[in-house]
JSON list of C-alpha atoms in Angstrom, two decimals:
[
{"chain": "A", "resi": 27, "resn": "GLU", "atom": "CA", "xyz": [-34.48, 7.52, 24.12]},
{"chain": "A", "resi": 28, "resn": "THR", "atom": "CA", "xyz": [-33.98, 5.89, 20.72]},
{"chain": "A", "resi": 29, "resn": "GLY", "atom": "CA", "xyz": [-34.38, 8.88, 18.37]},
{"chain": "A", "resi": 30, "resn": "VAL", "atom": "CA", "xyz": [-30.92, 8.54, 16.79]},
{"chain": "A", "resi": 31, "resn": "THR", "atom": "CA", "xyz": [-29.08, 5.25, 17.08]},
{"chain": "A", "resi": 32, "resn": "GLN", "atom": "CA", "xyz": [-25.50, 4.52, 16.10]},
{"chain": "A", "resi": 33, "resn": "THR", "atom": "CA", "xyz": [-23.59, 1.29, 15.63]},
{"chain": "A", "resi": 34, "resn": "PRO", "atom": "CA", "xyz": [-21.08, 0.16, 16.55]},
{"chain": "A", "resi": 35, "resn": "ARG", "atom": "CA", "xyz": [-20.58, 2.02, 19.83]},
{"chain": "A", "resi": 36, "resn": "HIS", "atom": "CA", "xyz": [-16.90, 1.11, 19.89]},
{"chain": "A", "resi": 37, "resn": "LEU", "atom": "CA", "xyz": [-14.57, 0.28, 17.01]},
{"chain": "A", "resi": 38, "resn": "VAL", "atom": "CA", "xyz": [-10.87, -0.49, 16.91]},
{"chain": "A", "resi": 39, "resn": "MET", "atom": "CA", "xyz": [-9.35, -0.67, 13.47]},
{"chain": "A", "resi": 40, "resn": "GLY", "atom": "CA", "xyz": [-5.94, -0.87, 11.88]},
{"chain": "A", "resi": 41, "resn": "MET", "atom": "CA", "xyz": [-4.76, 1.75, 9.43]},
{"chain": "A", "resi": 42, "resn": "THR", "atom": "CA", "xyz": [-5.29, -0.57, 6.47]},
{"chain": "A", "resi": 43, "resn": "ASN", "atom": "CA", "xyz": [-8.77, -1.72, 7.44]},
{"chain": "A", "resi": 44, "resn": "LYS", "atom": "CA", "xyz": [-12.09, -0.74, 5.91]},
{"chain": "A", "resi": 45, "resn": "LYS", "atom": "CA", "xyz": [-15.00, -0.31, 8.27]},
{"chain": "A", "resi": 46, "resn": "SER", "atom": "CA", "xyz": [-18.30, 1.57, 8.38]},
{"chain": "A", "resi": 47, "resn": "LEU", "atom": "CA", "xyz": [-20.27, 3.45, 10.99]},
{"chain": "A", "resi": 48, "resn": "LYS", "atom": "CA", "xyz": [-24.03, 3.31, 10.81]},
{"chain": "A", "resi": 49, "resn": "CYS", "atom": "CA", "xyz": [-26.65, 5.79, 11.95]},
{"chain": "A", "resi": 50, "resn": "GLU", "atom": "CA", "xyz": [-30.42, 5.54, 11.94]},
{"chain": "A", "resi": 51, "resn": "GLN", "atom": "CA", "xyz": [-32.92, 8.20, 12.97]},
{"chain": "A", "resi": 52, "resn": "HIS", "atom": "CA", "xyz": [-36.52, 7.48, 13.94]},
{"chain": "A", "resi": 53, "resn": "LEU", "atom": "CA", "xyz": [-37.66, 11.10, 14.17]},
{"chain": "A", "resi": 54, "resn": "GLY", "atom": "CA", "xyz": [-38.88, 11.70, 10.63]},
{"chain": "A", "resi": 55, "resn": "HIS", "atom": "CA", "xyz": [-36.21, 14.32, 10.08]},
{"chain": "A", "resi": 56, "resn": "ASN", "atom": "CA", "xyz": [-34.96, 15.47, 6.69]},
{"chain": "A", "resi": 57, "resn": "ALA", "atom": "CA", "xyz": [-31.38, 16.36, 7.59]},
{"chain": "A", "resi": 58, "resn": "MET", "atom": "CA", "xyz": [-28.60, 14.15, 8.97]},
{"chain": "A", "resi": 59, "resn": "TYR", "atom": "CA", "xyz": [-25.08, 15.02, 10.05]},
{"chain": "A", "resi": 60, "resn": "TRP", "atom": "CA", "xyz": [-21.72, 13.53, 10.97]},
{"chain": "A", "resi": 61, "resn": "TYR", "atom": "CA", "xyz": [-19.68, 15.32, 13.62]},
{"chain": "A", "resi": 62, "resn": "LYS", "atom": "CA", "xyz": [-16.22, 14.52, 14.99]},
{"chain": "A", "resi": 63, "resn": "GLN", "atom": "CA", "xyz": [-15.63, 15.08, 18.71]},
{"chain": "A", "resi": 64, "resn": "SER", "atom": "CA", "xyz": [-12.04, 15.22, 19.93]},
{"chain": "A", "resi": 65, "resn": "ALA", "atom": "CA", "xyz": [-10.80, 16.13, 23.38]},
{"chain": "A", "resi": 66, "resn": "LYS", "atom": "CA", "xyz": [-10.46, 19.86, 24.08]},
{"chain": "A", "resi": 67, "resn": "LYS", "atom": "CA", "xyz": [-11.80, 20.79, 20.63]},
{"chain": "A", "resi": 68, "resn": "PRO", "atom": "CA", "xyz": [-15.19, 22.01, 19.44]},
{"chain": "A", "resi": 69, "resn": "LEU", "atom": "CA", "xyz": [-17.49, 19.61, 17.70]},
{"chain": "A", "resi": 70, "resn": "GLU", "atom": "CA", "xyz": [-16.39, 19.53, 14.07]},
{"chain": "A", "resi": 71, "resn": "LEU", "atom": "CA", "xyz": [-19.03, 19.27, 11.38]},
{"chain": "A", "resi": 72, "resn": "MET", "atom": "CA", "xyz": [-17.98, 16.75, 8.75]},
{"chain": "A", "resi": 73, "resn": "PHE", "atom": "CA", "xyz": [-20.94, 16.15, 6.46]},
{"chain": "A", "resi": 74, "resn": "VAL", "atom": "CA", "xyz": [-24.53, 17.27, 6.09]},
{"chain": "A", "resi": 75, "resn": "TYR", "atom": "CA", "xyz": [-27.23, 15.50, 4.13]},
{"chain": "A", "resi": 76, "resn": "SER", "atom": "CA", "xyz": [-30.61, 17.02, 3.39]},
{"chain": "A", "resi": 77, "resn": "LEU", "atom": "CA", "xyz": [-33.22, 14.77, 1.82]},
{"chain": "A", "resi": 78, "resn": "GLU", "atom": "CA", "xyz": [-30.46, 12.30, 0.96]},
{"chain": "A", "resi": 79, "resn": "GLU", "atom": "CA", "xyz": [-28.35, 14.86, -0.88]},
{"chain": "A", "resi": 80, "resn": "ARG", "atom": "CA", "xyz": [-25.00, 15.99, 0.48]},
{"chain": "A", "resi": 81, "resn": "VAL", "atom": "CA", "xyz": [-25.10, 19.72, 1.12]},
{"chain": "A", "resi": 82, "resn": "GLU", "atom": "CA", "xyz": [-21.94, 20.23, 3.14]},
{"chain": "A", "resi": 83, "resn": "ASN", "atom": "CA", "xyz": [-18.50, 18.67, 3.07]},
{"chain": "A", "resi": 84, "resn": "ASN", "atom": "CA", "xyz": [-16.24, 20.58, 5.40]},
{"chain": "A", "resi": 85, "resn": "SER", "atom": "CA", "xyz": [-12.89, 19.76, 3.83]},
{"chain": "A", "resi": 86, "resn": "VAL", "atom": "CA", "xyz": [-12.94, 16.24, 5.17]},
{"chain": "A", "resi": 87, "resn": "PRO", "atom": "CA", "xyz": [-10.20, 13.89, 3.90]},
{"chain": "A", "resi": 88, "resn": "SER", "atom": "CA", "xyz": [-11.31, 11.37, 1.31]},
{"chain": "A", "resi": 89, "resn": "ARG", "atom": "CA", "xyz": [-10.53, 8.50, 3.68]},
{"chain": "A", "resi": 90, "resn": "PHE", "atom": "CA", "xyz": [-13.94, 9.36, 5.17]},
{"chain": "A", "resi": 91, "resn": "SER", "atom": "CA", "xyz": [-16.76, 8.61, 2.75]},
{"chain": "A", "resi": 92, "resn": "PRO", "atom": "CA", "xyz": [-20.40, 9.25, 3.68]},
{"chain": "A", "resi": 93, "resn": "GLU", "atom": "CA", "xyz": [-23.41, 7.54, 2.25]},
{"chain": "A", "resi": 94, "resn": "CYS", "atom": "CA", "xyz": [-27.09, 8.39, 2.73]},
{"chain": "A", "resi": 95, "resn": "PRO", "atom": "CA", "xyz": [-29.32, 5.78, 1.06]},
{"chain": "A", "resi": 96, "resn": "ASN", "atom": "CA", "xyz": [-32.51, 7.33, 2.46]},
{"chain": "A", "resi": 97, "resn": "SER", "atom": "CA", "xyz": [-33.53, 10.06, 4.88]},
{"chain": "A", "resi": 98, "resn": "SER", "atom": "CA", "xyz": [-33.44, 7.68, 7.86]},
{"chain": "A", "resi": 99, "resn": "HIS", "atom": "CA", "xyz": [-30.01, 6.14, 7.39]},
{"chain": "A", "resi": 100, "resn": "LEU", "atom": "CA", "xyz": [-26.52, 7.54, 7.21]},
{"chain": "A", "resi": 101, "resn": "PHE", "atom": "CA", "xyz": [-23.22, 5.73, 6.92]},
{"chain": "A", "resi": 102, "resn": "LEU", "atom": "CA", "xyz": [-19.62, 6.79, 7.31]},
{"chain": "A", "resi": 103, "resn": "HIS", "atom": "CA", "xyz": [-17.23, 4.51, 5.44]},
{"chain": "A", "resi": 104, "resn": "LEU", "atom": "CA", "xyz": [-13.70, 4.48, 6.80]},
{"chain": "A", "resi": 105, "resn": "HIS", "atom": "CA", "xyz": [-10.61, 3.50, 4.82]},
{"chain": "A", "resi": 106, "resn": "THR", "atom": "CA", "xyz": [-6.88, 3.81, 5.54]},
{"chain": "A", "resi": 107, "resn": "LEU", "atom": "CA", "xyz": [-7.39, 5.99, 8.59]},
{"chain": "A", "resi": 108, "resn": "GLN", "atom": "CA", "xyz": [-4.64, 7.58, 10.64]},
{"chain": "A", "resi": 109, "resn": "PRO", "atom": "CA", "xyz": [-4.17, 7.41, 14.42]},
{"chain": "A", "resi": 110, "resn": "GLU", "atom": "CA", "xyz": [-5.17, 11.10, 14.66]},
{"chain": "A", "resi": 111, "resn": "ASP", "atom": "CA", "xyz": [-8.59, 10.11, 13.35]},
{"chain": "A", "resi": 112, "resn": "SER", "atom": "CA", "xyz": [-9.28, 8.41, 16.67]},
{"chain": "A", "resi": 113, "resn": "ALA", "atom": "CA", "xyz": [-12.24, 10.25, 18.18]},
{"chain": "A", "resi": 114, "resn": "LEU", "atom": "CA", "xyz": [-15.93, 10.04, 19.00]},
{"chain": "A", "resi": 115, "resn": "TYR", "atom": "CA", "xyz": [-18.02, 10.26, 15.84]},
{"chain": "A", "resi": 116, "resn": "LEU", "atom": "CA", "xyz": [-21.48, 11.63, 16.45]},
{"chain": "A", "resi": 117, "resn": "CYS", "atom": "CA", "xyz": [-24.39, 11.30, 14.11]},
{"chain": "A", "resi": 118, "resn": "ALA", "atom": "CA", "xyz": [-27.21, 13.81, 14.41]},
{"chain": "A", "resi": 119, "resn": "SER", "atom": "CA", "xyz": [-30.46, 14.75, 12.73]},
{"chain": "A", "resi": 120, "resn": "SER", "atom": "CA", "xyz": [-32.75, 17.75, 12.50]},
{"chain": "A", "resi": 121, "resn": "GLN", "atom": "CA", "xyz": [-36.10, 18.50, 10.96]},
{"chain": "A", "resi": 122, "resn": "ASP", "atom": "CA", "xyz": [-34.57, 20.57, 8.20]},
{"chain": "A", "resi": 123, "resn": "HIS", "atom": "CA", "xyz": [-31.20, 21.91, 7.23]},
{"chain": "A", "resi": 124, "resn": "LEU", "atom": "CA", "xyz": [-31.86, 25.03, 5.22]},
{"chain": "A", "resi": 125, "resn": "PHE", "atom": "CA", "xyz": [-33.96, 26.95, 7.78]},
{"chain": "A", "resi": 126, "resn": "GLY", "atom": "CA", "xyz": [-31.73, 26.81, 10.78]},
{"chain": "A", "resi": 127, "resn": "ALA", "atom": "CA", "xyz": [-32.99, 29.11, 13.47]},
{"chain": "A", "resi": 128, "resn": "GLY", "atom": "CA", "xyz": [-34.65, 26.99, 16.09]},
{"chain": "A", "resi": 129, "resn": "ASN", "atom": "CA", "xyz": [-33.83, 23.89, 14.11]},
{"chain": "A", "resi": 130, "resn": "THR", "atom": "CA", "xyz": [-32.72, 21.69, 16.97]},
{"chain": "A", "resi": 131, "resn": "ILE", "atom": "CA", "xyz": [-30.32, 18.89, 16.25]},
{"chain": "A", "resi": 132, "resn": "TYR", "atom": "CA", "xyz": [-30.56, 15.57, 18.06]},
{"chain": "A", "resi": 133, "resn": "PHE", "atom": "CA", "xyz": [-27.45, 13.51, 18.56]},
{"chain": "A", "resi": 134, "resn": "GLY", "atom": "CA", "xyz": [-26.83, 9.80, 18.67]},
{"chain": "A", "resi": 135, "resn": "GLU", "atom": "CA", "xyz": [-24.74, 8.17, 21.39]},
{"chain": "A", "resi": 136, "resn": "GLY", "atom": "CA", "xyz": [-21.67, 8.23, 19.20]},
{"chain": "A", "resi": 137, "resn": "SER", "atom": "CA", "xyz": [-19.18, 5.68, 17.93]},
{"chain": "A", "resi": 138, "resn": "TRP", "atom": "CA", "xyz": [-15.84, 5.61, 19.69]},
{"chain": "A", "resi": 139, "resn": "LEU", "atom": "CA", "xyz": [-13.20, 4.99, 17.05]},
{"chain": "A", "resi": 140, "resn": "THR", "atom": "CA", "xyz": [-9.64, 3.98, 17.83]},
{"chain": "A", "resi": 141, "resn": "VAL", "atom": "CA", "xyz": [-7.16, 3.68, 14.98]},
{"chain": "A", "resi": 142, "resn": "VAL", "atom": "CA", "xyz": [-4.11, 1.60, 15.77]},
{"chain": "B", "resi": 15, "resn": "GLY", "atom": "CA", "xyz": [-17.15, 31.88, 9.47]},
{"chain": "B", "resi": 16, "resn": "GLU", "atom": "CA", "xyz": [-18.47, 32.07, 13.00]},
{"chain": "B", "resi": 17, "resn": "ASN", "atom": "CA", "xyz": [-16.15, 31.67, 15.99]},
{"chain": "B", "resi": 18, "resn": "VAL", "atom": "CA", "xyz": [-17.57, 30.60, 19.33]},
{"chain": "B", "resi": 19, "resn": "GLU", "atom": "CA", "xyz": [-15.49, 30.82, 22.48]},
{"chain": "B", "resi": 20, "resn": "GLN", "atom": "CA", "xyz": [-16.56, 29.23, 25.75]},
{"chain": "B", "resi": 21, "resn": "HIS", "atom": "CA", "xyz": [-15.33, 29.85, 29.29]},
{"chain": "B", "resi": 22, "resn": "PRO", "atom": "CA", "xyz": [-14.39, 28.46, 31.68]},
{"chain": "B", "resi": 23, "resn": "SER", "atom": "CA", "xyz": [-13.16, 25.10, 30.45]},
{"chain": "B", "resi": 24, "resn": "THR", "atom": "CA", "xyz": [-13.59, 23.59, 33.91]},
{"chain": "B", "resi": 25, "resn": "LEU", "atom": "CA", "xyz": [-15.82, 24.66, 36.78]},
{"chain": "B", "resi": 26, "resn": "SER", "atom": "CA", "xyz": [-16.29, 23.22, 40.25]},
{"chain": "B", "resi": 27, "resn": "VAL", "atom": "CA", "xyz": [-19.06, 24.37, 42.55]},
{"chain": "B", "resi": 28, "resn": "GLN", "atom": "CA", "xyz": [-20.48, 23.23, 45.84]},
{"chain": "B", "resi": 29, "resn": "GLU", "atom": "CA", "xyz": [-23.86, 21.57, 45.76]},
{"chain": "B", "resi": 30, "resn": "GLY", "atom": "CA", "xyz": [-26.55, 24.23, 46.06]},
{"chain": "B", "resi": 31, "resn": "ASP", "atom": "CA", "xyz": [-24.43, 27.00, 44.59]},
{"chain": "B", "resi": 32, "resn": "SER", "atom": "CA", "xyz": [-24.96, 28.55, 41.17]},
{"chain": "B", "resi": 33, "resn": "ALA", "atom": "CA", "xyz": [-22.88, 27.90, 38.05]},
{"chain": "B", "resi": 34, "resn": "VAL", "atom": "CA", "xyz": [-22.43, 30.27, 35.13]},
{"chain": "B", "resi": 35, "resn": "ILE", "atom": "CA", "xyz": [-20.89, 29.41, 31.77]},
{"chain": "B", "resi": 36, "resn": "LYS", "atom": "CA", "xyz": [-20.31, 32.08, 29.16]},
{"chain": "B", "resi": 37, "resn": "CYS", "atom": "CA", "xyz": [-19.95, 31.96, 25.39]},
{"chain": "B", "resi": 38, "resn": "THR", "atom": "CA", "xyz": [-19.04, 34.69, 22.96]},
{"chain": "B", "resi": 39, "resn": "TYR", "atom": "CA", "xyz": [-19.61, 34.67, 19.22]},
{"chain": "B", "resi": 40, "resn": "SER", "atom": "CA", "xyz": [-18.28, 36.71, 16.35]},
{"chain": "B", "resi": 41, "resn": "ASP", "atom": "CA", "xyz": [-20.99, 36.74, 13.66]},
{"chain": "B", "resi": 42, "resn": "SER", "atom": "CA", "xyz": [-23.71, 39.26, 14.39]},
{"chain": "B", "resi": 43, "resn": "ALA", "atom": "CA", "xyz": [-25.97, 37.34, 11.99]},
{"chain": "B", "resi": 44, "resn": "SER", "atom": "CA", "xyz": [-26.07, 34.31, 14.30]},
{"chain": "B", "resi": 45, "resn": "ASN", "atom": "CA", "xyz": [-29.65, 33.95, 15.43]},
{"chain": "B", "resi": 46, "resn": "TYR", "atom": "CA", "xyz": [-30.09, 30.77, 17.46]},
{"chain": "B", "resi": 47, "resn": "PHE", "atom": "CA", "xyz": [-28.13, 29.60, 20.48]},
{"chain": "B", "resi": 48, "resn": "PRO", "atom": "CA", "xyz": [-28.67, 26.16, 22.02]},
{"chain": "B", "resi": 49, "resn": "TRP", "atom": "CA", "xyz": [-26.92, 24.65, 25.03]},
{"chain": "B", "resi": 50, "resn": "TYR", "atom": "CA", "xyz": [-26.13, 20.95, 25.24]},
{"chain": "B", "resi": 51, "resn": "LYS", "atom": "CA", "xyz": [-25.30, 18.75, 28.22]},
{"chain": "B", "resi": 52, "resn": "GLN", "atom": "CA", "xyz": [-23.13, 15.70, 27.70]},
{"chain": "B", "resi": 53, "resn": "GLU", "atom": "CA", "xyz": [-22.72, 13.23, 30.52]},
{"chain": "B", "resi": 54, "resn": "LEU", "atom": "CA", "xyz": [-19.78, 10.86, 30.47]},
{"chain": "B", "resi": 55, "resn": "GLY", "atom": "CA", "xyz": [-20.24, 8.31, 27.69]},
{"chain": "B", "resi": 56, "resn": "LYS", "atom": "CA", "xyz": [-23.59, 9.75, 26.66]},
{"chain": "B", "resi": 57, "resn": "ARG", "atom": "CA", "xyz": [-24.89, 11.79, 23.79]},
{"chain": "B", "resi": 58, "resn": "PRO", "atom": "CA", "xyz": [-25.06, 15.61, 23.90]},
{"chain": "B", "resi": 59, "resn": "GLN", "atom": "CA", "xyz": [-28.62, 16.56, 24.84]},
{"chain": "B", "resi": 60, "resn": "LEU", "atom": "CA", "xyz": [-30.32, 19.88, 24.35]},
{"chain": "B", "resi": 61, "resn": "ILE", "atom": "CA", "xyz": [-31.15, 21.48, 27.68]},
{"chain": "B", "resi": 62, "resn": "ILE", "atom": "CA", "xyz": [-32.18, 24.99, 26.71]},
{"chain": "B", "resi": 63, "resn": "ASP", "atom": "CA", "xyz": [-32.02, 27.31, 23.72]},
{"chain": "B", "resi": 64, "resn": "ILE", "atom": "CA", "xyz": [-32.65, 30.94, 22.89]},
{"chain": "B", "resi": 65, "resn": "ARG", "atom": "CA", "xyz": [-33.40, 32.86, 19.71]},
{"chain": "B", "resi": 66, "resn": "SER", "atom": "CA", "xyz": [-31.92, 36.22, 18.87]},
{"chain": "B", "resi": 67, "resn": "ASN", "atom": "CA", "xyz": [-35.19, 38.08, 19.42]},
{"chain": "B", "resi": 68, "resn": "VAL", "atom": "CA", "xyz": [-35.27, 37.08, 23.09]},
{"chain": "B", "resi": 69, "resn": "GLY", "atom": "CA", "xyz": [-33.02, 38.31, 25.89]},
{"chain": "B", "resi": 70, "resn": "GLU", "atom": "CA", "xyz": [-33.63, 35.63, 28.51]},
{"chain": "B", "resi": 71, "resn": "LYS", "atom": "CA", "xyz": [-35.25, 32.25, 28.84]},
{"chain": "B", "resi": 72, "resn": "LYS", "atom": "CA", "xyz": [-35.74, 30.13, 31.93]},
{"chain": "B", "resi": 73, "resn": "ASP", "atom": "CA", "xyz": [-36.63, 26.51, 32.53]},
{"chain": "B", "resi": 74, "resn": "GLN", "atom": "CA", "xyz": [-36.75, 25.57, 36.22]},
{"chain": "B", "resi": 75, "resn": "ARG", "atom": "CA", "xyz": [-33.16, 25.75, 37.52]},
{"chain": "B", "resi": 76, "resn": "ILE", "atom": "CA", "xyz": [-31.66, 26.55, 34.13]},
{"chain": "B", "resi": 77, "resn": "ALA", "atom": "CA", "xyz": [-31.65, 29.91, 32.39]},
{"chain": "B", "resi": 78, "resn": "VAL", "atom": "CA", "xyz": [-29.95, 31.39, 29.36]},
{"chain": "B", "resi": 79, "resn": "THR", "atom": "CA", "xyz": [-29.30, 35.08, 28.75]},
{"chain": "B", "resi": 80, "resn": "LEU", "atom": "CA", "xyz": [-28.35, 36.69, 25.46]},
{"chain": "B", "resi": 81, "resn": "ASN", "atom": "CA", "xyz": [-26.67, 40.04, 24.91]},
{"chain": "B", "resi": 82, "resn": "LYS", "atom": "CA", "xyz": [-26.73, 40.66, 21.17]},
{"chain": "B", "resi": 83, "resn": "THR", "atom": "CA", "xyz": [-24.86, 43.94, 21.41]},
{"chain": "B", "resi": 84, "resn": "ALA", "atom": "CA", "xyz": [-21.93, 42.35, 23.20]},
{"chain": "B", "resi": 85, "resn": "LYS", "atom": "CA", "xyz": [-22.36, 39.08, 21.29]},
{"chain": "B", "resi": 86, "resn": "HIS", "atom": "CA", "xyz": [-22.36, 36.81, 24.28]},
{"chain": "B", "resi": 87, "resn": "PHE", "atom": "CA", "xyz": [-24.76, 34.39, 25.87]},
{"chain": "B", "resi": 88, "resn": "SER", "atom": "CA", "xyz": [-24.59, 32.60, 29.19]},
{"chain": "B", "resi": 89, "resn": "LEU", "atom": "CA", "xyz": [-25.95, 29.50, 30.85]},
{"chain": "B", "resi": 90, "resn": "HIS", "atom": "CA", "xyz": [-27.02, 29.84, 34.47]},
{"chain": "B", "resi": 91, "resn": "ILE", "atom": "CA", "xyz": [-27.69, 26.82, 36.68]},
{"chain": "B", "resi": 92, "resn": "THR", "atom": "CA", "xyz": [-29.07, 27.55, 40.14]},
{"chain": "B", "resi": 93, "resn": "GLU", "atom": "CA", "xyz": [-29.23, 25.23, 43.16]},
{"chain": "B", "resi": 94, "resn": "THR", "atom": "CA", "xyz": [-26.77, 22.86, 41.53]},
{"chain": "B", "resi": 95, "resn": "GLN", "atom": "CA", "xyz": [-27.04, 19.14, 42.22]},
{"chain": "B", "resi": 96, "resn": "PRO", "atom": "CA", "xyz": [-24.50, 16.33, 41.73]},
{"chain": "B", "resi": 97, "resn": "GLU", "atom": "CA", "xyz": [-26.44, 15.13, 38.68]},
{"chain": "B", "resi": 98, "resn": "ASP", "atom": "CA", "xyz": [-25.67, 18.45, 37.00]},
{"chain": "B", "resi": 99, "resn": "SER", "atom": "CA", "xyz": [-22.05, 17.28, 36.70]},
{"chain": "B", "resi": 100, "resn": "ALA", "atom": "CA", "xyz": [-21.34, 16.97, 32.97]},
{"chain": "B", "resi": 101, "resn": "VAL", "atom": "CA", "xyz": [-19.76, 18.75, 30.03]},
{"chain": "B", "resi": 102, "resn": "TYR", "atom": "CA", "xyz": [-21.82, 21.65, 28.71]},
{"chain": "B", "resi": 103, "resn": "PHE", "atom": "CA", "xyz": [-21.52, 22.94, 25.13]},
{"chain": "B", "resi": 104, "resn": "CYS", "atom": "CA", "xyz": [-22.83, 26.15, 23.69]},
{"chain": "B", "resi": 105, "resn": "ALA", "atom": "CA", "xyz": [-23.52, 26.61, 20.00]},
{"chain": "B", "resi": 106, "resn": "ALA", "atom": "CA", "xyz": [-24.47, 29.35, 17.58]},
{"chain": "B", "resi": 107, "resn": "TRP", "atom": "CA", "xyz": [-26.37, 28.96, 14.34]},
{"chain": "B", "resi": 108, "resn": "SER", "atom": "CA", "xyz": [-24.75, 31.03, 11.61]},
{"chain": "B", "resi": 109, "resn": "GLY", "atom": "CA", "xyz": [-25.38, 30.79, 7.90]},
{"chain": "B", "resi": 110, "resn": "ASN", "atom": "CA", "xyz": [-26.01, 27.14, 7.39]},
{"chain": "B", "resi": 111, "resn": "GLN", "atom": "CA", "xyz": [-24.51, 25.30, 10.32]},
{"chain": "B", "resi": 112, "resn": "PHE", "atom": "CA", "xyz": [-23.94, 25.22, 14.05]},
{"chain": "B", "resi": 113, "resn": "TYR", "atom": "CA", "xyz": [-20.63, 26.35, 15.52]},
{"chain": "B", "resi": 114, "resn": "PHE", "atom": "CA", "xyz": [-19.81, 24.86, 18.90]},
{"chain": "B", "resi": 115, "resn": "GLY", "atom": "CA", "xyz": [-17.80, 25.99, 21.88]},
{"chain": "B", "resi": 116, "resn": "THR", "atom": "CA", "xyz": [-15.05, 23.79, 23.30]},
{"chain": "B", "resi": 117, "resn": "GLY", "atom": "CA", "xyz": [-17.12, 22.72, 26.29]},
{"chain": "B", "resi": 118, "resn": "THR", "atom": "CA", "xyz": [-17.12, 23.32, 30.05]},
{"chain": "B", "resi": 119, "resn": "SER", "atom": "CA", "xyz": [-16.63, 20.42, 32.42]},
{"chain": "B", "resi": 120, "resn": "LEU", "atom": "CA", "xyz": [-18.84, 21.14, 35.44]},
{"chain": "B", "resi": 121, "resn": "THR", "atom": "CA", "xyz": [-18.31, 19.27, 38.69]},
{"chain": "B", "resi": 122, "resn": "VAL", "atom": "CA", "xyz": [-20.81, 19.69, 41.50]},
{"chain": "B", "resi": 123, "resn": "ILE", "atom": "CA", "xyz": [-19.25, 18.73, 44.81]},
{"chain": "B", "resi": 124, "resn": "PRO", "atom": "CA", "xyz": [-21.68, 17.15, 47.29]}
]
């Protein structure tokens, strides 16, 4: 299944590094998401883009900076992260964001991020 | 906002037995409830979902029930198999986003 692809799958970075996570969806969807998955915690919604416009920013620190150049691509730029930011970052997409009921989201495989 | 609680956090069953995972939610306006299965190192994948105008939905060995009055919904897996071993997440759509449970790690013992 190649509906939502993420790169890199694994990333180790120092606290002073700058890196980016990339997501691409091949489903023709209009909405894309970044979620953070940490052990023993619910999936945390970070950002939502609908038709390339950011519609949600759930109080995410500015060291995470999203970018959506078009409806198929989503980036998460990382800068001066902290060790507690180590987690699995999941990209997802759905047909639409505004009309949610039955609006299934499809996840990518995730990018495992370790901050050292 | 919505609050989704999921229980149990871990569940072990013998192969062939049934498994039940329960989620409760707080926002009576929530109207869509998907369940996701996440195998180790893999992406969460939708396995079944239910809308608020339906009380039960079944797909082969998997079923979901919804009690809107009590604000809870449950995942039922019958005749469990080792390949059912995974983490299962429930979610509720409320307002403009999904709220997820903390996950249940299911182990099916051969």
